[in-house]
Amino acid sequence: MVREKDVCWEYAEKLDGNKVKCKFCLRILNGGISRLKHHLSRLPSKGVNPCSKVRDDVSDRVRAIIASKDDVKETGNAKKQKVVEGKSTVNVTSSRSLLTVEATAPTPVVAKVYPTVMPMPMAVPPLSSQENAEKNIALFFFENKLDFSVARSPSYQLMVDAIGKCGAGFTGPSADMLRTTWLERIKSEVSLQTKDAEKEWATTGCTIIADTWTDNKSRALINFLVSSPSRTFFHKSVDASSIFKNTKCLADLFDSVIQDFGAENVVQIIMDSSFNYTGIANHILQNYGTIFVSPCASQCLNLILEEFSKVDWVNKCILQAQAISKLIYNSVSILDLMKKFTGGQELIKTGITKPVSNFLSLQSMLKQRSRLKQMLNSPEFSMNSSYANNPKNIACIAVIEDGDFWRAVEESVAISEPFLKVMREVSGGKPAVGSIYELMTRAKESIRTYYIMDESKCKTFLDIVDRKWGGQLHSPLHSAAAFLNPSVQYNPEIKFLVSIKEDFFKVIEKLLPTPDMRRDITNQIFIFTRASGMFGCSLAMEARDTVAPGISLYMMCMNVCICTSVRV
């Protein structure tokens, strides 16, 4: 029988011999996948140092796997108990409380079964209905080795709510029903939703998103998705391993995808930096007069944070913070002590990339500054004198008491948080094209305000932002969408409206190439900017800051022409 591949291999790289490499902290371990599990679980174990960079959800998942396997071993050992009398073998099983006697000799033999003295069970308080439901959901996750992040899915709560409305006695669909009846019904519903979206594209346009990733077979795969104001659909996945470095073949692939949706319906294409961005972008811009090309906003923001972390004093601050984290997480007793002082809060925070994780961890460390100092001065910490007096750790302890270090942490958090906020907005699943220009402008302004007395540092960080934002991320679409955003257009504190107006009209010229189409838009923009007519009614004014920009504009003027301009 072929053994099932261990799910924990996704967190490690197999090396020669019996060695594995942790994908989080890059530590090389001897002993294979078993030692890796103890490393990731952060549980006390002989000769295995806990991983200092593993995410909390991964650590919890690995602990659950270890616990479930221990339970299986105990159950298996219990089932192997045998009572032997003469030439007969008696197997005692727990199936439906039956005693099965298997005799190896034809002569009937009486089996002696001696009673087992069981200890008195400890009194366990009864679970409430809520706790019992949560327990069974947790067991479902553990038994099927599901990633705990599944619980963050919107459909997870919808499922729980629907089951709750059914009441007692509800029976879930069987495996056969899931595979046949419900698969076909859901496919039909998605197909109908896609047809509705196709009608929407003719009015609002759509965005093609190309996302690259590498699977465990080292294949370069491209996922194509199509997004419009109401929803985002997966289109298809393409194995581009053989053509990924061939600009001509990639251009042909993008041409075919554009034709799938109709070039007249596509407003922009967003792709990540894995592509030959310049070559593909130039091909699309030259061959399709009404399509914009933009890089992935999250990746560009990550590049900004990565450049921030390379500034000498910021890099030094990050390295010192990582040394403090290693001091704490490399000792189980010190880690438990830290959690006691922080109320169970972790010091290390994980993000989607290394730069994001670094700055999030600095934020976390800054919040726990006073508690970390209290821990160092506590009697419990003094009891670990052999660990605290280690020459390698003395320098880390001194850093925690160093005022210059904490001032660098405060400064690093101050300059990174505005851009982390922008990243959260653009990665939150909601359309952000109408707000990204304002968010980036505010983030840059926050640096100017923070460094109002330090022109040199201000220039250092603003130059980084301008190289990535102005040179890569910024698109005329961002300016046009900000111009059409009521919360921006009617905000008297906004100072950049004049500078984005030119970009707005460039977008209109590209999307609406004929004078007849542009004439009506020009007249309505005049009314829109002055909040006249329907734009000045109570309903429209109430929606300015509470409703998404595209919906807000639609509510303000139910007009085909203005909806055409909203497609940006």
Coordinates of C-alpha atoms in Angstrom, one line a residue:
M1 CA 0.0 0.0 0.0
V2 CA 1.4 3.4 -1.0
R3 CA 1.7 5.7 2.0
E4 CA -0.2 9.0 1.7
K5 CA 2.1 12.0 1.2
D6 CA 2.4 14.0 4.4
V7 CA 0.6 17.4 4.2
C8 CA 3.5 19.1 6.1
W9 CA 5.8 18.7 3.1
E10 CA 4.3 22.0 1.8
Y11 CA 6.2 23.8 4.6
A12 CA 9.5 22.2 3.8
E13 CA 12.0 21.4 1.1
K14 CA 13.4 17.8 1.0
L15 CA 17.2 17.7 0.9
D16 CA 19.7 14.8 0.4
G17 CA 19.7 12.1 3.0
N18 CA 17.2 12.5 5.8
K19 CA 17.4 16.3 5.9
V20 CA 14.7 18.9 5.4
K21 CA 14.7 22.7 5.1
C22 CA 12.0 24.8 6.8
K23 CA 10.5 27.3 4.3
F24 CA 9.8 29.8 7.1
C25 CA 13.1 30.2 8.9
L26 CA 15.3 28.3 6.3
R27 CA 16.8 26.1 9.1
I28 CA 18.1 22.7 8.0
L29 CA 16.9 19.8 10.2
N30 CA 18.1 16.2 10.5
G31 CA 15.4 13.6 11.0
G32 CA 12.9 14.2 8.3
I33 CA 9.3 15.3 8.4
S34 CA 8.7 14.2 12.0
R35 CA 11.3 16.6 13.4
L36 CA 10.0 19.4 11.1
K37 CA 6.6 19.0 12.6
H38 CA 7.9 19.5 16.1
H39 CA 10.0 22.5 14.8
L40 CA 6.8 24.1 13.3
S41 CA 4.6 23.3 16.2
R42 CA 6.8 25.1 18.7
L43 CA 6.1 22.4 21.2
P44 CA 8.9 21.3 23.6
S45 CA 10.8 18.5 22.0
K46 CA 14.3 17.0 22.5
G47 CA 16.9 18.6 20.3
V48 CA 14.4 20.5 18.1
N49 CA 14.5 24.3 18.2
P50 CA 11.1 26.0 17.7
C51 CA 10.6 27.9 14.4
S52 CA 10.8 31.7 15.0
K53 CA 9.0 32.7 11.8
V54 CA 6.2 30.2 11.3
R55 CA 2.7 31.7 11.0
D56 CA 0.3 31.1 13.9
D57 CA -2.2 29.3 11.7
V58 CA 0.5 26.9 10.4
S59 CA 1.7 26.2 14.0
D60 CA -1.9 25.5 15.1
R61 CA -2.5 23.2 12.2
V62 CA 0.7 21.2 12.8
R63 CA -0.1 20.8 16.5
A64 CA -3.5 19.4 15.6
I65 CA -1.9 16.9 13.2
I66 CA 0.5 15.7 15.9
A67 CA -2.3 15.4 18.4
S68 CA -4.5 13.5 16.0
K69 CA -1.7 11.0 15.1
D70 CA -1.0 10.4 18.8
D71 CA -4.7 9.7 19.3
V72 CA -4.6 7.1 16.5
K73 CA -1.6 5.4 18.0
E74 CA -3.3 5.1 21.4
T75 CA -6.4 3.7 19.7
G76 CA -4.4 1.2 17.6
N77 CA -2.5 -0.1 20.7
A78 CA -5.8 -0.6 22.6
K79 CA -7.2 -2.7 19.7
K80 CA -4.2 -5.0 19.7
Q81 CA -4.8 -6.4 23.2
K82 CA -5.1 -10.2 23.1
V83 CA -6.0 -12.8 25.7
V84 CA -4.4 -16.2 25.0
E85 CA -5.6 -19.4 26.6
G86 CA -4.0 -22.8 25.6
K87 CA -4.0 -23.1 21.8
S88 CA -6.8 -20.5 21.3
T89 CA -6.5 -16.8 20.6
V90 CA -9.2 -14.4 21.9
N91 CA -9.4 -10.9 20.3
V92 CA -11.3 -8.3 22.3
T93 CA -12.8 -5.6 20.1
S94 CA -14.9 -2.6 20.9
S95 CA -17.2 -2.9 17.9
R96 CA -20.7 -2.6 19.3
S97 CA -19.5 -4.0 22.6
L98 CA -19.2 -7.6 21.2
L99 CA -16.7 -10.1 22.4
T100 CA -15.3 -12.1 19.4
V101 CA -13.5 -15.4 20.0
E102 CA -11.4 -16.8 17.2
A103 CA -10.3 -20.4 18.1
T104 CA -7.4 -22.0 16.2
A105 CA -8.2 -25.5 17.5
P106 CA -11.4 -27.4 16.8
T107 CA -11.9 -28.2 20.5
P108 CA -14.1 -25.6 22.1
V109 CA -12.2 -23.5 24.7
V110 CA -13.6 -21.2 27.3
A111 CA -11.9 -17.8 27.3
K112 CA -11.3 -16.1 30.6
V113 CA -11.8 -12.4 30.4
Y114 CA -10.7 -10.6 33.6
P115 CA -12.4 -7.3 34.5
T116 CA -10.3 -4.1 34.1
V117 CA -10.3 -1.6 36.9
M118 CA -10.9 1.8 35.4
P119 CA -10.1 5.0 37.2
M120 CA -12.9 7.3 38.2
P121 CA -13.4 9.8 35.4
M122 CA -12.7 13.5 36.3
A123 CA -15.8 15.7 36.4
V124 CA -16.1 17.6 33.2
P125 CA -18.5 20.5 33.1
P126 CA -21.2 19.9 30.4
L127 CA -20.8 21.9 27.2
S128 CA -23.4 24.4 26.1
S129 CA -25.1 24.1 22.8
Q130 CA -22.8 26.8 21.3
E131 CA -19.6 25.1 22.7
N132 CA -20.8 21.6 21.5
A133 CA -21.4 23.0 18.0
E134 CA -18.0 24.7 17.9
K135 CA -16.3 21.5 19.2
N136 CA -17.8 19.4 16.4
I137 CA -16.8 22.0 13.7
A138 CA -13.3 22.0 15.1
L139 CA -13.2 18.2 15.0
F140 CA -14.3 18.3 11.3
F141 CA -11.4 20.7 10.5
F142 CA -8.9 18.5 12.4
E143 CA -10.1 15.2 11.0
N144 CA -9.9 16.4 7.4
K145 CA -6.7 18.4 7.9
L146 CA -8.3 21.6 6.6
D147 CA -6.4 24.9 6.7
F148 CA -7.8 27.0 9.5
S149 CA -8.0 30.0 7.2
V150 CA -11.0 28.3 5.6
A151 CA -13.0 29.7 8.5
R152 CA -12.4 33.2 7.2
S153 CA -14.2 32.4 3.9
P154 CA -17.6 34.3 3.6
S155 CA -19.2 31.0 2.5
Y156 CA -18.1 29.4 5.8
Q157 CA -20.4 31.6 7.8
L158 CA -23.2 31.4 5.2
M159 CA -23.0 27.6 5.6
V160 CA -23.2 27.8 9.4
D161 CA -26.1 30.2 9.3
A162 CA -28.0 28.0 6.8
I163 CA -27.5 24.9 9.0
G164 CA -28.7 26.8 12.1
K165 CA -32.0 27.7 10.3
C166 CA -32.7 24.0 9.5
G167 CA -32.9 23.1 13.2
A168 CA -32.3 19.7 14.8
G169 CA -32.2 16.6 12.5
F170 CA -30.6 18.3 9.5
T171 CA -28.6 15.8 7.5
G172 CA -25.8 17.1 5.2
P173 CA -25.5 16.1 1.6
S174 CA -23.6 12.8 1.0
A175 CA -20.4 12.5 -1.0
D176 CA -22.4 11.3 -4.0
M177 CA -24.8 14.2 -3.8
L178 CA -21.9 16.7 -3.6
R179 CA -20.2 15.1 -6.6
T180 CA -23.3 14.9 -8.8
T181 CA -26.4 16.8 -7.9
W182 CA -24.9 19.8 -6.2
L183 CA -21.8 20.1 -8.5
E184 CA -24.1 20.4 -11.5
R185 CA -26.5 22.8 -9.8
I186 CA -23.7 25.2 -8.7
K187 CA -22.1 25.0 -12.1
S188 CA -25.4 26.0 -13.7
E189 CA -25.8 28.9 -11.2
V190 CA -22.3 30.2 -11.9
S191 CA -22.9 29.9 -15.7
L192 CA -26.0 32.1 -15.3
Q193 CA -24.1 34.6 -13.2
T194 CA -21.4 34.7 -15.9
K195 CA -24.0 35.5 -18.5
D196 CA -25.4 38.4 -16.3
A197 CA -21.8 39.7 -16.0
E198 CA -21.3 39.6 -19.7
K199 CA -24.3 42.0 -20.1
E200 CA -22.7 44.2 -17.5
W201 CA -19.4 44.4 -19.4
A202 CA -21.1 46.1 -22.3
T203 CA -21.9 49.0 -19.9
T204 CA -19.1 49.1 -17.3
G205 CA -16.3 47.3 -19.1
C206 CA -14.2 44.6 -17.4
T207 CA -10.6 44.1 -16.1
I208 CA -8.5 41.0 -17.0
I209 CA -6.2 40.0 -14.1
A210 CA -3.2 37.7 -14.9
D211 CA -1.7 36.1 -11.8
T212 CA 1.3 33.9 -12.0
W213 CA 2.4 31.2 -9.6
T214 CA 4.6 28.1 -9.5
D215 CA 3.2 24.7 -8.3
N216 CA 5.1 21.9 -6.6
K217 CA 6.1 20.5 -10.0
S218 CA 7.9 23.8 -10.8
R219 CA 5.4 24.6 -13.5
A220 CA 4.8 28.3 -14.4
L221 CA 1.1 28.7 -14.3
I222 CA -1.0 31.8 -15.2
N223 CA -4.5 32.2 -13.7
F224 CA -6.7 34.5 -15.7
L225 CA -9.6 36.2 -13.9
V226 CA -12.1 38.7 -15.1
S227 CA -13.4 41.5 -12.8
S228 CA -16.3 43.9 -13.1
P229 CA -18.0 46.2 -10.5
S230 CA -20.3 43.5 -9.3
R231 CA -18.0 40.4 -9.1
T232 CA -14.8 38.6 -10.1
F233 CA -14.8 35.3 -12.0
F234 CA -12.0 32.7 -12.6
H235 CA -11.6 32.3 -16.4
K236 CA -8.9 29.7 -16.9
S237 CA -5.4 28.5 -15.9
V238 CA -2.7 28.1 -18.5
D239 CA 0.6 26.1 -18.1
A240 CA 3.1 28.6 -19.6
S241 CA 6.3 26.8 -18.6
S242 CA 7.5 26.5 -22.1
I243 CA 6.7 30.1 -23.2
F244 CA 7.1 32.1 -20.1
K245 CA 10.3 33.8 -21.3
N246 CA 9.1 34.2 -24.9
T247 CA 7.5 37.6 -25.4
K248 CA 5.9 36.7 -28.7
C249 CA 4.2 33.6 -27.4
L250 CA 3.0 35.4 -24.3
A251 CA 1.6 38.2 -26.4
D252 CA -0.3 35.6 -28.5
L253 CA -1.7 34.1 -25.3
F254 CA -2.9 37.6 -24.1
D255 CA -4.5 38.2 -27.5
S256 CA -6.5 35.0 -27.2
V257 CA -7.7 35.9 -23.7
I258 CA -8.7 39.4 -24.8
Q259 CA -10.7 37.9 -27.7
D260 CA -12.5 35.6 -25.2
F261 CA -14.1 38.7 -23.7
G262 CA -14.1 41.0 -26.7
A263 CA -11.6 43.8 -27.0
E264 CA -14.4 46.4 -26.9
N265 CA -15.4 45.2 -23.4
V266 CA -11.9 45.2 -21.9
V267 CA -10.9 48.4 -20.1
Q268 CA -7.6 47.3 -18.5
I269 CA -5.3 44.4 -18.0
I270 CA -3.5 43.9 -14.6
M271 CA -0.4 41.7 -14.5
D272 CA 2.2 41.0 -11.9
S273 CA 5.9 41.7 -12.2
S274 CA 6.8 38.1 -13.1
F275 CA 6.0 38.9 -16.7
N276 CA 8.2 40.7 -19.2
Y277 CA 6.0 43.7 -18.2
T278 CA 7.4 46.2 -20.7
G279 CA 7.2 43.9 -23.7
I280 CA 3.7 42.6 -23.1
A281 CA 2.4 46.1 -22.1
N282 CA 3.8 47.6 -25.3
H283 CA 2.2 44.9 -27.4
I284 CA -1.2 45.5 -25.9
L285 CA -1.0 49.3 -26.0
Q286 CA 0.0 49.2 -29.7
N287 CA -2.6 46.7 -30.8
Y288 CA -5.6 47.8 -28.7
G289 CA -6.3 51.5 -28.6
T290 CA -8.9 51.4 -25.8
I291 CA -7.1 49.1 -23.3
F292 CA -4.9 50.2 -20.4
V293 CA -2.2 48.1 -18.8
S294 CA -1.4 48.3 -15.1
P295 CA 1.0 46.4 -12.8
C296 CA -0.3 44.7 -9.6
A297 CA -0.9 47.4 -7.0
S298 CA 0.0 45.1 -4.1
Q299 CA 3.3 44.1 -5.7
C300 CA 4.3 47.7 -6.3
L301 CA 3.4 48.6 -2.7
N302 CA 5.5 45.6 -1.5
L303 CA 8.4 46.9 -3.6
I304 CA 8.1 50.3 -1.9
L305 CA 8.2 48.7 1.6
E306 CA 11.1 46.5 0.4
E307 CA 13.1 49.6 -0.6
F308 CA 12.2 51.2 2.8
S309 CA 13.7 48.2 4.6
K310 CA 17.0 48.6 2.7
V311 CA 17.7 52.1 4.0
D312 CA 20.6 51.6 6.4
W313 CA 19.1 52.7 9.7
V314 CA 15.8 50.9 9.0
N315 CA 17.6 47.7 8.0
K316 CA 19.6 47.9 11.3
C317 CA 16.4 48.4 13.3
I318 CA 14.7 45.3 11.6
L319 CA 17.8 43.1 12.3
Q320 CA 17.9 44.1 15.9
A321 CA 14.1 43.4 16.3
Q322 CA 14.7 40.0 14.7
A323 CA 17.5 39.2 17.1
I324 CA 15.1 40.0 20.0
S325 CA 12.5 37.7 18.5
K326 CA 15.0 34.9 18.3
L327 CA 16.1 35.4 21.9
I328 CA 12.5 34.9 23.0
Y329 CA 11.2 32.3 20.5
N330 CA 14.3 30.0 20.9
S331 CA 13.4 29.3 24.5
V332 CA 10.1 27.7 25.4
S333 CA 10.2 29.0 28.9
I334 CA 11.0 32.6 27.8
L335 CA 8.3 32.4 25.1
D336 CA 5.8 31.3 27.7
L337 CA 6.9 34.1 30.0
M338 CA 6.6 36.7 27.2
K339 CA 3.0 35.5 26.5
K340 CA 2.2 35.8 30.2
F341 CA 3.3 39.5 30.2
T342 CA 1.7 40.3 26.8
G343 CA -1.6 38.6 27.6
G344 CA -1.0 35.8 25.0
Q345 CA -0.1 38.2 22.2
E346 CA 2.5 37.1 19.7
L347 CA 5.5 39.3 19.1
I348 CA 6.1 38.2 15.5
K349 CA 3.4 39.0 12.9
T350 CA 3.3 37.5 9.5
G351 CA 2.2 39.2 6.2
I352 CA 1.9 38.2 2.6
T353 CA 5.6 39.1 2.0
K354 CA 8.8 39.4 4.0
P355 CA 8.9 43.3 4.0
V356 CA 5.2 43.4 5.2
S357 CA 6.0 40.8 7.9
N358 CA 9.0 42.9 9.1
F359 CA 7.1 46.1 9.5
L360 CA 4.1 44.4 11.0
S361 CA 6.4 42.8 13.6
L362 CA 7.9 46.2 14.4
Q363 CA 4.4 47.5 15.0
S364 CA 3.7 44.6 17.3
M365 CA 7.0 45.0 19.2
L366 CA 6.3 48.7 19.7
K367 CA 2.9 48.0 21.3
Q368 CA 4.6 45.5 23.7
R369 CA 7.6 47.7 24.5
S370 CA 6.7 48.4 28.2
R371 CA 5.7 44.7 28.8
L372 CA 8.9 43.5 27.3
K373 CA 10.9 45.7 29.7
Q374 CA 8.7 44.5 32.6
M375 CA 9.5 40.9 31.6
L376 CA 13.3 41.6 31.6
N377 CA 13.1 43.0 35.2
S378 CA 10.8 40.2 36.5
P379 CA 12.0 37.5 39.0
E380 CA 10.8 34.9 36.5
F381 CA 13.2 36.1 33.9
S382 CA 16.1 36.2 36.5
M383 CA 15.4 32.5 37.2
N384 CA 16.6 31.8 33.6
S385 CA 20.0 33.3 34.4
S386 CA 21.9 30.7 32.4
Y387 CA 20.0 31.7 29.3
A388 CA 19.9 35.4 30.0
N389 CA 23.6 35.6 30.8
N390 CA 24.6 33.9 27.5
P391 CA 27.0 36.3 25.8
K392 CA 25.0 36.1 22.6
N393 CA 21.8 37.1 24.4
I394 CA 23.2 39.9 26.5
A395 CA 23.5 42.2 23.5
C396 CA 19.8 41.5 22.6
I397 CA 18.7 42.3 26.2
A398 CA 20.7 45.6 26.0
V399 CA 18.9 46.5 22.8
I400 CA 15.5 46.3 24.5
E401 CA 16.7 48.8 27.1
D402 CA 18.2 51.1 24.3
G403 CA 16.2 54.3 23.7
D404 CA 17.8 54.8 20.3
F405 CA 16.4 51.4 19.1
W406 CA 12.9 52.3 20.2
R407 CA 13.1 55.7 18.5
A408 CA 14.1 53.9 15.3
V409 CA 11.2 51.4 15.7
E410 CA 8.8 54.4 16.1
E411 CA 10.1 56.0 13.0
S412 CA 10.0 52.8 11.0
V413 CA 6.4 52.2 12.0
A414 CA 5.4 55.9 11.2
I415 CA 6.7 55.7 7.6
S416 CA 5.5 52.2 6.8
E417 CA 1.9 52.2 8.3
P418 CA 0.4 54.6 5.7
F419 CA 1.6 52.3 2.9
L420 CA 0.5 49.1 4.8
K421 CA -2.9 50.8 5.0
V422 CA -3.0 51.3 1.2
M423 CA -2.0 47.7 0.7
R424 CA -4.9 46.6 3.0
E425 CA -7.3 48.6 0.9
V426 CA -6.2 47.3 -2.5
S427 CA -6.0 43.7 -1.2
G428 CA -9.3 43.8 0.6
G429 CA -11.4 42.4 -2.3
K430 CA -13.2 45.7 -2.9
P431 CA -12.7 47.9 -6.0
A432 CA -10.0 50.4 -5.0
V433 CA -9.3 52.1 -8.3
G434 CA -11.4 55.1 -7.3
S435 CA -9.5 55.6 -4.1
I436 CA -5.9 54.5 -4.7
Y437 CA -4.8 57.9 -6.0
E438 CA -6.1 59.6 -2.8
L439 CA -4.6 56.9 -0.6
M440 CA -1.2 57.2 -2.1
T441 CA -1.4 61.0 -2.0
R442 CA -2.2 60.9 1.7
A443 CA 0.6 58.3 2.4
K444 CA 3.1 60.6 0.7
E445 CA 1.8 63.6 2.7
S446 CA 2.2 61.7 5.9
I447 CA 5.9 61.3 5.2
R448 CA 6.2 65.0 4.5
T449 CA 4.4 65.8 7.8
Y450 CA 6.5 63.4 9.8
Y451 CA 9.8 64.7 8.4
I452 CA 8.8 68.3 8.3
M453 CA 12.1 69.1 10.1
D454 CA 14.3 66.6 8.3
E455 CA 14.4 67.3 4.6
S456 CA 17.1 64.7 3.9
K457 CA 15.1 61.8 5.2
C458 CA 11.9 63.1 3.7
K459 CA 13.6 63.1 0.2
T460 CA 15.0 59.6 0.7
F461 CA 11.6 58.0 1.2
L462 CA 9.6 60.2 -1.2
D463 CA 12.1 59.4 -3.9
I464 CA 11.5 55.7 -3.3
V465 CA 7.8 56.2 -3.5
D466 CA 7.9 58.3 -6.7
R467 CA 10.1 55.7 -8.5
K468 CA 7.7 52.9 -7.8
W469 CA 4.4 54.8 -7.8
G470 CA 5.1 57.3 -10.6
G471 CA 7.2 54.9 -12.7
Q472 CA 5.2 51.7 -12.4
L473 CA 2.0 51.8 -10.5
H474 CA 0.4 55.0 -11.4
S475 CA -2.1 54.9 -14.3
P476 CA -4.3 57.6 -15.9
L477 CA -7.2 55.3 -14.8
H478 CA -6.3 56.1 -11.2
S479 CA -6.6 59.8 -11.9
A480 CA -9.8 59.5 -13.8
A481 CA -11.4 57.2 -11.2
A482 CA -10.4 59.7 -8.4
F483 CA -11.9 62.5 -10.5
L484 CA -15.2 60.6 -10.7
N485 CA -15.2 59.7 -7.0
P486 CA -17.8 61.9 -5.3
S487 CA -16.0 61.7 -2.0
V488 CA -13.0 63.2 -3.7
Q489 CA -14.7 65.6 -6.1
Y490 CA -16.8 67.3 -3.4
N491 CA -14.2 67.2 -0.6
P492 CA -12.9 70.8 -0.1
E493 CA -9.7 69.6 1.5
I494 CA -8.6 67.8 -1.6
K495 CA -5.9 69.8 -3.4
F496 CA -5.1 67.6 -6.4
L497 CA -8.3 67.9 -8.5
V498 CA -6.7 70.3 -11.0
S499 CA -3.7 68.0 -11.6
I500 CA -5.8 64.9 -12.3
K501 CA -8.4 66.6 -14.5
E502 CA -6.0 66.4 -17.5
D503 CA -5.6 62.7 -17.0
F504 CA -9.3 62.3 -16.8
F505 CA -9.9 63.8 -20.2
K506 CA -7.1 61.7 -21.7
V507 CA -8.9 58.6 -20.5
I508 CA -12.2 59.9 -22.0
E509 CA -10.5 60.4 -25.3
K510 CA -9.2 56.9 -25.3
L511 CA -12.3 55.1 -24.2
L512 CA -14.7 57.3 -26.2
P513 CA -12.9 57.9 -29.5
T514 CA -15.8 59.7 -31.4
P515 CA -16.8 63.4 -30.8
D516 CA -20.5 62.4 -30.6
M517 CA -19.8 60.1 -27.7
R518 CA -17.7 62.7 -25.9
R519 CA -20.1 65.5 -26.3
D520 CA -22.7 64.2 -23.9
I521 CA -20.0 63.3 -21.4
T522 CA -18.5 66.8 -21.4
N523 CA -21.9 68.3 -20.7
Q524 CA -22.6 66.0 -17.8
I525 CA -19.2 66.4 -16.3
F526 CA -19.8 70.1 -16.2
I527 CA -23.0 69.4 -14.1
F528 CA -21.3 66.7 -12.0
T529 CA -18.3 68.9 -10.9
R530 CA -20.8 71.7 -9.8
A531 CA -23.1 69.3 -8.1
S532 CA -26.0 70.6 -10.1
G533 CA -29.3 68.8 -11.1
M534 CA -29.5 65.2 -9.8
F535 CA -25.9 65.4 -8.5
G536 CA -27.1 67.9 -5.9
C537 CA -30.2 66.1 -4.7
S538 CA -30.4 64.8 -1.1
L539 CA -30.0 61.1 -2.1
A540 CA -26.8 61.8 -4.1
M541 CA -25.3 64.0 -1.4
E542 CA -25.9 61.3 1.3
A543 CA -24.2 58.7 -0.9
R544 CA -21.0 60.6 -1.5
D545 CA -19.1 59.2 1.5
T546 CA -21.1 56.1 2.4
V547 CA -21.5 54.3 -1.0
A548 CA -18.8 52.9 -3.3
P549 CA -17.8 55.4 -6.0
G550 CA -19.2 53.5 -8.9
I551 CA -22.6 52.8 -7.2
S552 CA -22.7 56.4 -5.9
L553 CA -22.3 57.8 -9.3
Y554 CA -24.9 55.4 -10.7
M555 CA -27.4 56.6 -8.0
M556 CA -26.7 60.2 -8.8
C557 CA -27.5 59.9 -12.5
M558 CA -29.2 56.9 -14.1
N559 CA -27.7 57.7 -17.5
V560 CA -26.0 55.4 -20.0
C561 CA -23.3 58.0 -20.9
I562 CA -22.2 58.6 -17.3
C563 CA -22.2 54.9 -16.7
T564 CA -19.9 54.5 -19.7
S565 CA -17.4 56.8 -18.0
V566 CA -17.8 55.0 -14.7
R567 CA -16.1 51.9 -16.3
V568 CA -12.8 53.5 -15.3

